[in-house]
mmCIF file of C-alpha atoms in Angstrom:
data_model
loop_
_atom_site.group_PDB
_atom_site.id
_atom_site.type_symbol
_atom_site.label_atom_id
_atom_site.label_comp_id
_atom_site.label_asym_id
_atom_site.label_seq_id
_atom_site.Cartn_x
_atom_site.Cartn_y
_atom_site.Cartn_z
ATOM 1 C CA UNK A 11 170.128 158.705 12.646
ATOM 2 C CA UNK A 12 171.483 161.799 10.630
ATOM 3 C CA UNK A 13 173.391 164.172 11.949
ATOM 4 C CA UNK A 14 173.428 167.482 10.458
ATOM 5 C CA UNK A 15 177.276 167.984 9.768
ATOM 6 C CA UNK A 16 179.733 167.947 6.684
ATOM 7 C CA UNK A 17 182.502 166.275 8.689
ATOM 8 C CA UNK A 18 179.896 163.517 10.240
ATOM 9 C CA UNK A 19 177.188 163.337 7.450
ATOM 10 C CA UNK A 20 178.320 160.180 6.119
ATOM 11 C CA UNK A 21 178.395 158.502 9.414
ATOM 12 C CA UNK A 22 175.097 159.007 11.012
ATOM 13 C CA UNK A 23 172.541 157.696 8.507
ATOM 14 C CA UNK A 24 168.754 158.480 8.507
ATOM 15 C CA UNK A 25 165.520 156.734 9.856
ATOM 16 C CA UNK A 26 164.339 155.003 7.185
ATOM 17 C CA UNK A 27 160.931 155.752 6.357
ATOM 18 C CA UNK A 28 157.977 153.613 6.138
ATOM 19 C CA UNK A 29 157.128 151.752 2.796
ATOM 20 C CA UNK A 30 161.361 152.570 1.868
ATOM 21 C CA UNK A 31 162.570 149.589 0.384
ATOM 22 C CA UNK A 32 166.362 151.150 1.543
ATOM 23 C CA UNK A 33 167.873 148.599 3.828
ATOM 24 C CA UNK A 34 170.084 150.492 6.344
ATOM 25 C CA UNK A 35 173.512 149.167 6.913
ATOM 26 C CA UNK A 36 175.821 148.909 9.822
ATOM 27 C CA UNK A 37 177.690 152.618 9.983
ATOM 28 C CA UNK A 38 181.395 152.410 11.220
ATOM 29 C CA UNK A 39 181.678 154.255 14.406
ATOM 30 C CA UNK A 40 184.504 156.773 12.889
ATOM 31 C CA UNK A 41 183.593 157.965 9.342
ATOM 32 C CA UNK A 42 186.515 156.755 6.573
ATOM 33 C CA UNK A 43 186.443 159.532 4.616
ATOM 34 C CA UNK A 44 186.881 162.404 6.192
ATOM 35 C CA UNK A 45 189.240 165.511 5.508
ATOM 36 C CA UNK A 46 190.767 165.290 9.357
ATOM 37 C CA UNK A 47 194.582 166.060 10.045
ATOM 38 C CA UNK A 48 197.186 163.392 10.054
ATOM 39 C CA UNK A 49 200.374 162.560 11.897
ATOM 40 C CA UNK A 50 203.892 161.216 9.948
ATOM 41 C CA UNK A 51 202.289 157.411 10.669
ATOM 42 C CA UNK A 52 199.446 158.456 8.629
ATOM 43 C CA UNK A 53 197.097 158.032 11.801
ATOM 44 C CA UNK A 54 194.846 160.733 13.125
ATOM 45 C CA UNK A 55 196.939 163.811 14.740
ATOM 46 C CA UNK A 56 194.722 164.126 17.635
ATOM 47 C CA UNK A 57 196.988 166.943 19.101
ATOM 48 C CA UNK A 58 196.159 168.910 15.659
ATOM 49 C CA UNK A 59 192.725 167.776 15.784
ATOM 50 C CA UNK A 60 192.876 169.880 19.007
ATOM 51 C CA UNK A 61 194.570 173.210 17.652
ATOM 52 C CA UNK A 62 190.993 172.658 14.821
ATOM 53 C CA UNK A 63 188.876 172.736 17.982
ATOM 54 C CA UNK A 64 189.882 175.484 19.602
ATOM 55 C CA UNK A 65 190.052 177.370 16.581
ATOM 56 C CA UNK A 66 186.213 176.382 15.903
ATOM 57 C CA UNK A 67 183.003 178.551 16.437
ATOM 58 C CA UNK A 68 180.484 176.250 15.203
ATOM 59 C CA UNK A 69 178.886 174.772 17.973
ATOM 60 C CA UNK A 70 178.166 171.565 16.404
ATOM 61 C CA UNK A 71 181.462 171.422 14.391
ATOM 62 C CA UNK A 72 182.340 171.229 17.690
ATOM 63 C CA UNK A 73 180.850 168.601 19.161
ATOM 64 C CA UNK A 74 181.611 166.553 15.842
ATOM 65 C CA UNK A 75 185.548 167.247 16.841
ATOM 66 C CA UNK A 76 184.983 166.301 20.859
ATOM 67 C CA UNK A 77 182.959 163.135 19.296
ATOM 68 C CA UNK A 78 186.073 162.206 17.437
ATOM 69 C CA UNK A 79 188.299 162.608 20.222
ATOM 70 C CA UNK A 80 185.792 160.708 22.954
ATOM 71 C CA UNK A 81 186.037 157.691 20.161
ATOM 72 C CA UNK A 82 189.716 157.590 19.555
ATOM 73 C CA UNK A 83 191.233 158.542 23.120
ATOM 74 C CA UNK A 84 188.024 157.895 25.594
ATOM 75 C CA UNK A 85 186.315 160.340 27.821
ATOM 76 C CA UNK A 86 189.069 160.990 29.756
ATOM 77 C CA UNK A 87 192.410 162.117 27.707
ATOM 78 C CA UNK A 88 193.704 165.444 28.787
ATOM 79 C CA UNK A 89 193.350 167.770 25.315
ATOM 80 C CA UNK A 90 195.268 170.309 27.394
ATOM 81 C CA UNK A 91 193.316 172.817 24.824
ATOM 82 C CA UNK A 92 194.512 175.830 27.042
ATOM 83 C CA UNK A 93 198.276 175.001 27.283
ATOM 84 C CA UNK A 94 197.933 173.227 30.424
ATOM 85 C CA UNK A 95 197.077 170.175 32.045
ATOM 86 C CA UNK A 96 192.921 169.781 33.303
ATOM 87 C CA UNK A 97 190.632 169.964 30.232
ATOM 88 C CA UNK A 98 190.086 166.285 29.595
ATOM 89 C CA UNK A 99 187.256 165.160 26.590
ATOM 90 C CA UNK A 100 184.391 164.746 29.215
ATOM 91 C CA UNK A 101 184.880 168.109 30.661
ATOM 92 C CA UNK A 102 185.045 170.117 27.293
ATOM 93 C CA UNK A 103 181.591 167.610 26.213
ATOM 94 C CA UNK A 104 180.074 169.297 29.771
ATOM 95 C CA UNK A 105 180.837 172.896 29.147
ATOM 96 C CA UNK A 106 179.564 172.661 25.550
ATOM 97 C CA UNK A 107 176.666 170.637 26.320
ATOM 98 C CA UNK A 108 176.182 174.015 28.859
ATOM 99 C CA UNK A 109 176.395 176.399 25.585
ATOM 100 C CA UNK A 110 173.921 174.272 23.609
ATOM 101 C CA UNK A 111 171.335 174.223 26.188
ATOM 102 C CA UNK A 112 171.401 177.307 26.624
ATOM 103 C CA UNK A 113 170.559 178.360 22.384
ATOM 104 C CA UNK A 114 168.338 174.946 23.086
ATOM 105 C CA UNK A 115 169.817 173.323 20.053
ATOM 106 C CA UNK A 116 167.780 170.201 20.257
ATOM 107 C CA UNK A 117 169.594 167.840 18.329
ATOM 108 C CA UNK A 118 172.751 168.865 19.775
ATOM 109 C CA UNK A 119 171.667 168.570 23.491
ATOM 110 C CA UNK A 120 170.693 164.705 22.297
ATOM 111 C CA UNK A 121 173.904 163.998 20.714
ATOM 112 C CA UNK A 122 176.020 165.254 23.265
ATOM 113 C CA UNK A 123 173.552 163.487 25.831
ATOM 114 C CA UNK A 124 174.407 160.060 24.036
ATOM 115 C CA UNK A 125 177.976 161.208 24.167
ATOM 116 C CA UNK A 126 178.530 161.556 27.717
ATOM 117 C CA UNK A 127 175.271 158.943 28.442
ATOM 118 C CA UNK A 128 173.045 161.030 30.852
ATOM 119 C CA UNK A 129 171.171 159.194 32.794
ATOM 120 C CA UNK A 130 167.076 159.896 31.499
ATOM 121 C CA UNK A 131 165.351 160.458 34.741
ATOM 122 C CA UNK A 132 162.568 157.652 35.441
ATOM 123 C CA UNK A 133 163.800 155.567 32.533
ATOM 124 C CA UNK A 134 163.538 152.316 34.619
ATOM 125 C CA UNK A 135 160.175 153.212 36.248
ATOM 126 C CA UNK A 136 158.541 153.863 32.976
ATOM 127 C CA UNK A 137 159.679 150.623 31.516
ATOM 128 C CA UNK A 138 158.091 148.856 34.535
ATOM 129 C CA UNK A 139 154.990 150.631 34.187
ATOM 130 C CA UNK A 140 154.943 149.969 31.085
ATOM 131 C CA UNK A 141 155.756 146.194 31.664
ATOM 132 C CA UNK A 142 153.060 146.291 34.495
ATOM 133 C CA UNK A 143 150.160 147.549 31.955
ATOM 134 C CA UNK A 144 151.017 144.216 30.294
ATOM 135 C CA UNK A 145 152.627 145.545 27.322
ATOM 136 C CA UNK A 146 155.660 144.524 25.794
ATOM 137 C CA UNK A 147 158.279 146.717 24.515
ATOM 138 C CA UNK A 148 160.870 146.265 21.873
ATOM 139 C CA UNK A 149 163.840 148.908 21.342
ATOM 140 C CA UNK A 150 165.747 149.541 18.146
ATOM 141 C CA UNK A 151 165.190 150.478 14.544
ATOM 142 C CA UNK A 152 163.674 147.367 12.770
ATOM 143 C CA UNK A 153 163.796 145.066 11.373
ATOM 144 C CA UNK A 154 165.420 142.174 13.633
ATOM 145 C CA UNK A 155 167.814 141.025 14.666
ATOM 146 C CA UNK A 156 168.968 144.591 15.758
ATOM 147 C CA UNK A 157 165.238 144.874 17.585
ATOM 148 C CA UNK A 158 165.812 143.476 21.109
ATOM 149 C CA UNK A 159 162.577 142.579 23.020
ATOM 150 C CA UNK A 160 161.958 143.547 26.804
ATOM 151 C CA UNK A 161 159.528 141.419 28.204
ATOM 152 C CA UNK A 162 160.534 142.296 32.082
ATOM 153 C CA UNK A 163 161.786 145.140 34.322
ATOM 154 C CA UNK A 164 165.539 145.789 34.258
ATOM 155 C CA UNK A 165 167.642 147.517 36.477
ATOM 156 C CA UNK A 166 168.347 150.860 34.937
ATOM 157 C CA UNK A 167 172.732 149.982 33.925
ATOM 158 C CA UNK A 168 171.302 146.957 31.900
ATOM 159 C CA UNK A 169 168.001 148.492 29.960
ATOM 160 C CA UNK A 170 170.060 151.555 28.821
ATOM 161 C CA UNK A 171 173.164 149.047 27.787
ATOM 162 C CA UNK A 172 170.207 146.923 25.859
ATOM 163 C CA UNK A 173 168.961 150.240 24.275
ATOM 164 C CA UNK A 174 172.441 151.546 23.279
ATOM 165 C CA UNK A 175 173.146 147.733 21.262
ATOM 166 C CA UNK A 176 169.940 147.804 19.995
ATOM 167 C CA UNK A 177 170.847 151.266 18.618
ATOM 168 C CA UNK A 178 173.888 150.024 16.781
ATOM 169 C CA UNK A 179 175.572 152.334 19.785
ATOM 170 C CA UNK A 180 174.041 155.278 17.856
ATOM 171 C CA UNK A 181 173.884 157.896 20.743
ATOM 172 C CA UNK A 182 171.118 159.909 19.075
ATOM 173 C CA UNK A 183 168.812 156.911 18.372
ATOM 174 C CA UNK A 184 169.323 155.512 21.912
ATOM 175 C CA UNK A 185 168.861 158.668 23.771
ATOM 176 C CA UNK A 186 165.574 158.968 21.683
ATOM 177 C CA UNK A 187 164.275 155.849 22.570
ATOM 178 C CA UNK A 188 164.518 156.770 25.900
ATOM 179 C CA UNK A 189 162.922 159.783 25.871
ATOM 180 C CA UNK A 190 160.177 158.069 23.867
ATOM 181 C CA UNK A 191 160.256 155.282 26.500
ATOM 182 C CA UNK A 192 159.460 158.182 29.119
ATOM 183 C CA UNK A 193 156.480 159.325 27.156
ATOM 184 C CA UNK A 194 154.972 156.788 26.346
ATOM 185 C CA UNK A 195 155.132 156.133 30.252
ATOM 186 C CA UNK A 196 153.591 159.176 31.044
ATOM 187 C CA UNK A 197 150.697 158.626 28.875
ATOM 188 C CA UNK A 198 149.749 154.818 29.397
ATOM 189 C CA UNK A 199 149.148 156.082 33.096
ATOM 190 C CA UNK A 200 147.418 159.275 32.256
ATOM 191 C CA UNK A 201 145.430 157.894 29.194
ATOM 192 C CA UNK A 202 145.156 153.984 29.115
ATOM 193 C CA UNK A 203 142.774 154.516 26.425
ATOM 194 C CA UNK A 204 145.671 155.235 23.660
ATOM 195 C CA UNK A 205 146.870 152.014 24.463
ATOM 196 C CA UNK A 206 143.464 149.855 24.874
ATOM 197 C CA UNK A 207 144.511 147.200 21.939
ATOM 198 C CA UNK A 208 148.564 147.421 21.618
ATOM 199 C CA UNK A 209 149.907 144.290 22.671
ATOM 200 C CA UNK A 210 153.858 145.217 22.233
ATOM 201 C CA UNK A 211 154.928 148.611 21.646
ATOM 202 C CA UNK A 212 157.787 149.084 19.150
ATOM 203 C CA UNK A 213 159.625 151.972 20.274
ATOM 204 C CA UNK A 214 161.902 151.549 17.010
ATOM 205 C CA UNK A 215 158.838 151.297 14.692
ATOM 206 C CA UNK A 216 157.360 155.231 16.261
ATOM 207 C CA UNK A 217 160.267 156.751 16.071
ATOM 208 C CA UNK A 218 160.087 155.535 12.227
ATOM 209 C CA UNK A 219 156.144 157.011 11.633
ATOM 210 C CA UNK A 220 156.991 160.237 13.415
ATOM 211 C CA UNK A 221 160.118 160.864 11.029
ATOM 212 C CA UNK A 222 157.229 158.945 8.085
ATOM 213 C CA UNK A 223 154.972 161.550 9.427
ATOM 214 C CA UNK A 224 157.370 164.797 8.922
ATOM 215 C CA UNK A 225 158.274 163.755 5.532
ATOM 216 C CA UNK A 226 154.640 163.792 4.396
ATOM 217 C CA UNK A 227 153.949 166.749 6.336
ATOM 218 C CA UNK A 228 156.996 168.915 4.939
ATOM 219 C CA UNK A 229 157.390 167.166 1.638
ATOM 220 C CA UNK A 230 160.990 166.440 2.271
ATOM 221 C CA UNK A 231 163.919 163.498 2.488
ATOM 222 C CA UNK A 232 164.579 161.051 5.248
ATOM 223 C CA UNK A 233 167.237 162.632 5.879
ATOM 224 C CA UNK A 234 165.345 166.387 6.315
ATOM 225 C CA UNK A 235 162.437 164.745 8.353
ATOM 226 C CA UNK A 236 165.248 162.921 10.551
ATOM 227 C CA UNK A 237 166.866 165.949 11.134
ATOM 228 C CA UNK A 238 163.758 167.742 12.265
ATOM 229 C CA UNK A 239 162.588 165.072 14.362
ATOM 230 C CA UNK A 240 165.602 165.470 16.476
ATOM 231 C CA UNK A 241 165.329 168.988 16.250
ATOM 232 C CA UNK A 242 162.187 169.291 17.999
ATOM 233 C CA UNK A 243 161.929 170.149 21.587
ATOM 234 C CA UNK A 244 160.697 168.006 24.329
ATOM 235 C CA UNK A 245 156.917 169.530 24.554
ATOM 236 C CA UNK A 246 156.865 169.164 20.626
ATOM 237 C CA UNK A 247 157.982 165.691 20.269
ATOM 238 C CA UNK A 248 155.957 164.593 23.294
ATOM 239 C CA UNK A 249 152.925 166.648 21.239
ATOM 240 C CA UNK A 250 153.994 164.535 18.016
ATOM 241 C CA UNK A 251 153.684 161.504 19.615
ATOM 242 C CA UNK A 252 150.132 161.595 21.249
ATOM 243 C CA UNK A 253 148.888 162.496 17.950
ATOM 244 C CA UNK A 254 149.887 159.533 16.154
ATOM 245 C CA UNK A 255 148.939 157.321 19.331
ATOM 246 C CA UNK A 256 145.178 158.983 19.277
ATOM 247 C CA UNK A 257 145.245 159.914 15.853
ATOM 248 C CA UNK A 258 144.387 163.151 16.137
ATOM 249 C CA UNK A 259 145.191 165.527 12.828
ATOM 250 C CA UNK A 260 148.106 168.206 13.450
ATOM 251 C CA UNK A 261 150.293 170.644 11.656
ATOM 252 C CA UNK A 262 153.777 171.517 11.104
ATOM 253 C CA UNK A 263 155.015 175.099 10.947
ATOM 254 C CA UNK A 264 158.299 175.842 9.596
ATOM 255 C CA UNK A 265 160.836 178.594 10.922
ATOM 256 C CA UNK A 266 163.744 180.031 10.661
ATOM 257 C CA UNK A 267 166.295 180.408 13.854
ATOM 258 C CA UNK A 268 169.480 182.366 13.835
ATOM 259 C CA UNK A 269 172.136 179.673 15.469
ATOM 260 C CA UNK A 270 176.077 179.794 14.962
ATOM 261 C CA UNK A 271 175.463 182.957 12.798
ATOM 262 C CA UNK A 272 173.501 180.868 10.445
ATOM 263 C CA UNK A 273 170.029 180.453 9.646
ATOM 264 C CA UNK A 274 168.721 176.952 10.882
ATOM 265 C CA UNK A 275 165.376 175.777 9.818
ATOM 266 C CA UNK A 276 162.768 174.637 12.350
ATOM 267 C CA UNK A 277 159.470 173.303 13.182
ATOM 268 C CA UNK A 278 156.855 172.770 15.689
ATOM 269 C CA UNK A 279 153.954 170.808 16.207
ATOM 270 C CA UNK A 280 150.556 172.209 16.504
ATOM 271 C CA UNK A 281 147.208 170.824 17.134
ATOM 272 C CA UNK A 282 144.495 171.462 13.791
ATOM 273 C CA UNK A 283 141.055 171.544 14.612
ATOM 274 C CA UNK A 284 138.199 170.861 12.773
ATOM 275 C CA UNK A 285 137.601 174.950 12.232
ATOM 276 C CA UNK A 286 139.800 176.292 9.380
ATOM 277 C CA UNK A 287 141.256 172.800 8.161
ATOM 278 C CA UNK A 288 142.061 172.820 4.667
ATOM 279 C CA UNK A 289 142.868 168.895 4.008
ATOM 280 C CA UNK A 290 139.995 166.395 4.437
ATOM 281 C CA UNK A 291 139.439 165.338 8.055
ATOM 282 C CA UNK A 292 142.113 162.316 8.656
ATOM 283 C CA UNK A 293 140.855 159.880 10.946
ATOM 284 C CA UNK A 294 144.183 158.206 12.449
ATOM 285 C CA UNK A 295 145.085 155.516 14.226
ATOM 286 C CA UNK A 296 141.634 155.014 16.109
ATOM 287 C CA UNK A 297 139.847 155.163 13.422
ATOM 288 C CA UNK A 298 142.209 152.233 12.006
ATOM 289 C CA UNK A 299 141.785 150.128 15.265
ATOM 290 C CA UNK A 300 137.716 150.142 14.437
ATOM 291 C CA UNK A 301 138.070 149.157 10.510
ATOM 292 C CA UNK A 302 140.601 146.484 11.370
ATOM 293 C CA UNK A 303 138.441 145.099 14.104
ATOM 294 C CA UNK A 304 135.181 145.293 12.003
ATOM 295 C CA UNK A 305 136.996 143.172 9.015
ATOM 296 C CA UNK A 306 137.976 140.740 11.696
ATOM 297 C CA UNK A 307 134.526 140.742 13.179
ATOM 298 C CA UNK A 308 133.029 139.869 9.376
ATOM 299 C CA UNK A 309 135.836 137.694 7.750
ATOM 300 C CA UNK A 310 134.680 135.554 11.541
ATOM 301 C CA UNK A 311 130.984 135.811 10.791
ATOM 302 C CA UNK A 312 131.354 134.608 7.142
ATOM 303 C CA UNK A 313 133.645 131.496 8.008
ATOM 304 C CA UNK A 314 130.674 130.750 10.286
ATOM 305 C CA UNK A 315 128.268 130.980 8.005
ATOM 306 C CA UNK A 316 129.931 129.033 5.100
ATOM 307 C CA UNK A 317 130.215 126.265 7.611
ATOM 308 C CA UNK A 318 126.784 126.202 7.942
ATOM 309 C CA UNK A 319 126.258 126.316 4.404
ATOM 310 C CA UNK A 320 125.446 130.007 3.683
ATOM 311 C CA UNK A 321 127.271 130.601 1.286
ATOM 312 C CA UNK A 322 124.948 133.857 0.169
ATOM 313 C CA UNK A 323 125.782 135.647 3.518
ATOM 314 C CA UNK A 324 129.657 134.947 3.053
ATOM 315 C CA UNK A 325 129.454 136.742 -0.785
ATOM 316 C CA UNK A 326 127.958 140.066 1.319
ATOM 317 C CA UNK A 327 130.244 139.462 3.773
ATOM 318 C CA UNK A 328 133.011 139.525 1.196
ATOM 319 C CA UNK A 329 131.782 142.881 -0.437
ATOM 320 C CA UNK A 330 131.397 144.430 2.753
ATOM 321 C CA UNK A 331 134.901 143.180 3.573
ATOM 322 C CA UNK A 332 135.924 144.815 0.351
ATOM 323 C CA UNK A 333 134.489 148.098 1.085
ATOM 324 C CA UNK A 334 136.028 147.997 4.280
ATOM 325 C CA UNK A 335 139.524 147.437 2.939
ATOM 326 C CA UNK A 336 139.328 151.067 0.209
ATOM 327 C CA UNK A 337 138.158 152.913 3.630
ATOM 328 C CA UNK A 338 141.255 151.856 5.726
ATOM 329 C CA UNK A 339 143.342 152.559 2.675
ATOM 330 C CA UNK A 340 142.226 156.236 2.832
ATOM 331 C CA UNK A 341 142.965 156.742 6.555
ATOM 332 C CA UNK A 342 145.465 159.148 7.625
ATOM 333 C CA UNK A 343 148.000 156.876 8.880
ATOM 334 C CA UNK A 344 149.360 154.175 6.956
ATOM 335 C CA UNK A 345 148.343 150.711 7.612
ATOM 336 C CA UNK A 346 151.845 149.062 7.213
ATOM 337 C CA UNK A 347 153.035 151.678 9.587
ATOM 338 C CA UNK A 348 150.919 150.609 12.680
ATOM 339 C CA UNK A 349 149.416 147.287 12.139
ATOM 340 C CA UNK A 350 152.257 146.116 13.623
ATOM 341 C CA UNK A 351 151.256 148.491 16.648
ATOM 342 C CA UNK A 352 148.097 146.826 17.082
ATOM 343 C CA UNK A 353 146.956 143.453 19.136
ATOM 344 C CA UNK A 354 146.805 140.406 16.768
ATOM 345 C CA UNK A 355 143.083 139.543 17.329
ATOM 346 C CA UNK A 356 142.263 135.386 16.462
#
């Protein structure tokens, strides 16, 4: 997952997008090249890293230098930033994570959640309800192995251990999946309907259309549409993800915020109705679920039949079949993106 920084840029790589023939390798933890300060040894000078720090205004330079400091010294090694004793790495992450909630710096307030590995409220209950709808989950960016499969409730310690190695220990991909987790939670018991014919939900595969999604929408990089995925506050990425699960058509508006006396791009999510559209009515994902089943339903019919010996009815079943496939191909959502979404009828 990309982080917008110079210092980190390099070490948190983007969601790669669907139909990217990229492959995304393993990151090391601690970037290699990277301007930071060393000691006579040649090893990192944490103490000088420290004198950076406090001299930093940048509210997620800072968090990029705390990061640094949690990795090579742990949570709790006393920076003594104020000439003293009693500022260890946890409690500068807490008062920071304070400041950022406060300008509700999205991304920011997930990284630093990874960081110090906030507990998401619910996260065990909504796996079981999840579990107890009969659906399968899987966590993690695909493909496999790094995917890990949870077929059954865990206690909370385990399933967010599973979700942090399933995100390569990539703090903002695991604390999204949880929050995704949540939602998707939330809606299975509010509207069962969105999930009538998913057999397994791949929590790694939606975080991949959303970002998909915002790329096509803003006409931007993985690494742009990663970056505003994380960027986007709870109600909006909650918003973001019922669309795609109903297939519903929405918008993104760009804007402009004034953060760390810079200007920071954003965007929000907003619902398009039928009054005022400009692009061709998309039909989504339910849409999708009725061609797929309808080609099933035929390609059946027509291996009856040319048992039987009609071979006439199996050449209209095959043109209908045809015209059935240049439909789906026009849909809204890609078909690579969530056929792997969908129950494997026959």
């Amino acid at each position: 997952m990309y982080i917008p920084s110079k210092l980190f840029q390099e070490s948190q790589p983007s969601v790669n997008l669907l139909g990217s023939m990229q492959k995304q390798d393993a990151k090391p933890s601690i970037p290699v090249e990277v301007n930071l300060p060393k000691d006579e040894a040649g090893n990192v000078d944490c103490k000088a890293l420290v004198d950076e720090l406090r001299e930093c205004h940048s509210l997620q330079d800072q968090a990029n230098y705390l990061y640094m400091l949690y990795t090579l010294k742990g949570p709790d090694w006393d920076t003594e930033i104020y000439g003293e004793p009693g500022s260890t790495v946890t409690d500068l992450l807490t008062e920071l994570y304070g400041k950022v909630g406060a300008t509700r710096q999205w991304a920011l307030i997930r990284y630093i959640s990874g960081i110090l590995k906030k507990k998401v409220e619910a996260l065990d209950e909504a796996c079981t309800s999840l579990l107890s709808h009969q659906k399968h989950l899987t966590v993690g960016l695909p493909p496999e192995p790094r995917e890990k499969t949870i077929s059954a409730p865990l206690p909370y310690e385990e399933l967010t251990h599973l979700i942090d190695e399933a995100s390569d220990k990539n703090m903002s991909v695991s604390i999204l999946t949880q929050e995704i987790m949540v939602y998707l939670a939330m809606y299975i018991r509010t509207q069962p309907s969105l999930f009538a014919e998913m057999f397994r939900l791949r929590i790694g595969l939606i975080i991949q259309v959303m970002a998909t999604e915002l790329a096509q929408s803003l006409s931007c990089s993985a690494e742009e549409a990663t970056e505003s995925l994380m960027n986007l506050s709870p109600s909006d990425m909650k918003n973001l993800l019922h669309h795609i699960l109903s297939g519903k058509e929405f918008g993104v508006e760009r804007s402009v915020r004034s953060l760390d006396s810079a200007l920071t791009p954003a965007v929000s999510i907003r619902e398009v109705g039928p009054v005022g559209a400009t692009k061709t009515e998309r039909a989504g994902i339910i849409r999708l679920k009725s061609e797929i089943k309808q080609q099933l339903d035929k390609r059946r019919q027509s291996v009856s039949e040319l048992k039987s010996g009609g071979l006439h009815s199996l050449e209209v079943s095959m043109e209908a079949s045809q015209v059935k496939s240049t439909v789906v191909s026009t849909t809204w959502l890609s078909l690579e993106g969530f056929s792997s979404l969908l129950v494997c009828v026959g």
